[in-house]
Amino acid sequence: MSYGGEGSEGKYGTLPPYYENLFRQTDVERQESFSSKVFYNGLPALGACVGVGLYNSATRRPLHAGIQKYFIAAPIAMFLGEQLRKYYQRNAAERDAMLRHYIMLHPEDFPEPKRKKFKDVFEPWIPER
């Protein structure tokens, strides 16, 4: 089954327009959010510094002893956090590609949903005082 318009023409055809819009990324989704940067880069670096500090305190050393360990552990943790983010993005892209491919192979299992109007969804309401 082939649908006109813009879509991902491929070996198996295209997605129905409704599902094509579901899989299309918006500009907001393409941008990396500030919280994502903090979560995947900042928190591992903070955790590494806290870990080095706890190690120093457990071995009864001053917190500033071995300051080079902080400067070594933080970038390593940031790098590992970035790799984790890329891993999650690759898995999500692969999952979306598999779903898109399955929908293309079995369009009869994915009919376009009927659009409902608000008047059909909400019950009648009469305001009372």
XYZ file of C-alpha atoms in Angstrom:
129
model
C 0.000 0.000 0.000
C 1.546 3.262 -1.053
C 0.579 6.678 0.208
C 1.337 9.918 -1.572
C 3.005 12.943 -0.128
C 6.213 13.252 1.779
C 7.445 10.136 3.470
C 10.240 7.689 3.678
C 10.066 5.953 0.307
C 11.808 2.676 0.651
C 11.870 -0.927 -0.340
C 8.583 -1.648 1.410
C 6.664 1.511 0.546
C 5.736 4.384 2.809
C 4.006 4.823 6.103
C 0.440 6.103 6.273
C 0.453 9.874 6.894
C -0.806 9.514 10.476
C 2.053 7.197 11.458
C 4.602 9.181 9.457
C 3.787 12.197 11.637
C 4.149 10.095 14.785
C 7.708 9.107 13.885
C 8.823 12.524 12.601
C 11.002 14.443 15.057
C 10.128 18.011 15.845
C 12.717 20.779 16.158
C 12.350 20.677 19.933
C 13.067 16.939 20.047
C 16.165 17.370 17.863
C 17.693 19.883 20.272
C 19.564 18.537 23.253
C 17.940 19.926 26.373
C 19.836 21.526 29.223
C 18.563 18.899 31.662
C 19.851 16.148 29.371
C 23.308 17.722 29.361
C 23.265 18.037 33.142
C 21.922 14.528 33.669
C 24.340 12.707 31.365
C 27.432 14.916 31.821
C 27.126 16.839 35.080
C 25.785 14.194 37.438
C 28.413 11.556 36.588
C 31.167 14.166 37.050
C 29.674 15.240 40.367
C 29.344 11.596 41.404
C 32.976 10.915 40.516
C 34.143 13.905 42.561
C 31.993 12.824 45.508
C 33.380 9.305 45.158
C 36.964 10.570 45.249
C 36.098 12.742 48.259
C 34.526 9.784 50.067
C 37.590 7.700 49.299
C 39.803 10.418 50.774
C 37.649 10.663 53.881
C 37.492 6.854 54.278
C 41.280 6.662 54.164
C 41.491 9.595 56.640
C 43.095 12.019 54.224
C 42.178 15.675 53.756
C 39.643 16.291 50.989
C 42.137 18.333 48.988
C 44.771 15.571 49.097
C 45.301 14.070 45.664
C 43.468 16.893 43.938
C 44.602 15.512 40.579
C 42.228 12.570 41.140
C 39.273 14.956 40.972
C 40.542 16.427 37.706
C 41.038 12.953 36.250
C 37.795 11.357 37.491
C 35.419 14.146 36.396
C 36.227 14.120 32.637
C 36.254 10.320 32.577
C 32.796 10.274 34.180
C 31.556 12.945 31.754
C 32.817 10.890 28.815
C 31.102 7.748 30.129
C 27.870 9.702 30.661
C 27.994 10.981 27.079
C 28.553 7.449 25.794
C 25.548 6.290 27.832
C 23.397 9.040 26.268
C 24.503 8.021 22.771
C 23.749 4.370 23.589
C 20.203 5.264 24.666
C 19.689 7.371 21.534
C 20.901 4.536 19.280
C 18.567 2.076 21.009
C 15.608 4.446 20.639
C 16.385 5.012 16.942
C 16.684 1.271 16.345
C 13.392 0.618 18.148
C 11.639 3.308 16.087
C 13.083 1.865 12.867
C 11.817 -1.609 13.776
C 8.333 -0.246 14.574
C 8.273 1.797 11.360
C 9.322 -1.258 9.352
C 6.668 -3.447 10.995
C 3.960 -0.866 10.283
C 5.072 -0.738 6.634
C 4.912 -4.527 6.333
C 1.515 -4.854 8.043
C -0.550 -1.746 7.248
C -3.800 -3.686 7.699
C -3.040 -4.021 11.427
C -2.665 -0.254 11.809
C -5.722 1.533 10.444
C -5.752 5.278 10.867
C -7.708 6.057 14.053
C -11.051 7.784 13.730
C -10.934 11.395 14.824
C -13.264 12.214 17.693
C -14.758 15.585 18.420
C -14.916 16.996 21.921
C -18.694 16.824 21.884
C -18.436 13.040 21.465
C -15.882 12.629 24.250
C -17.325 14.866 26.985
C -20.623 14.241 28.695
C -23.238 16.996 28.613
C -22.701 19.449 31.460
C -25.155 21.856 33.000
C -23.655 24.285 35.519
C -25.367 24.383 38.903
C -25.076 26.912 41.694
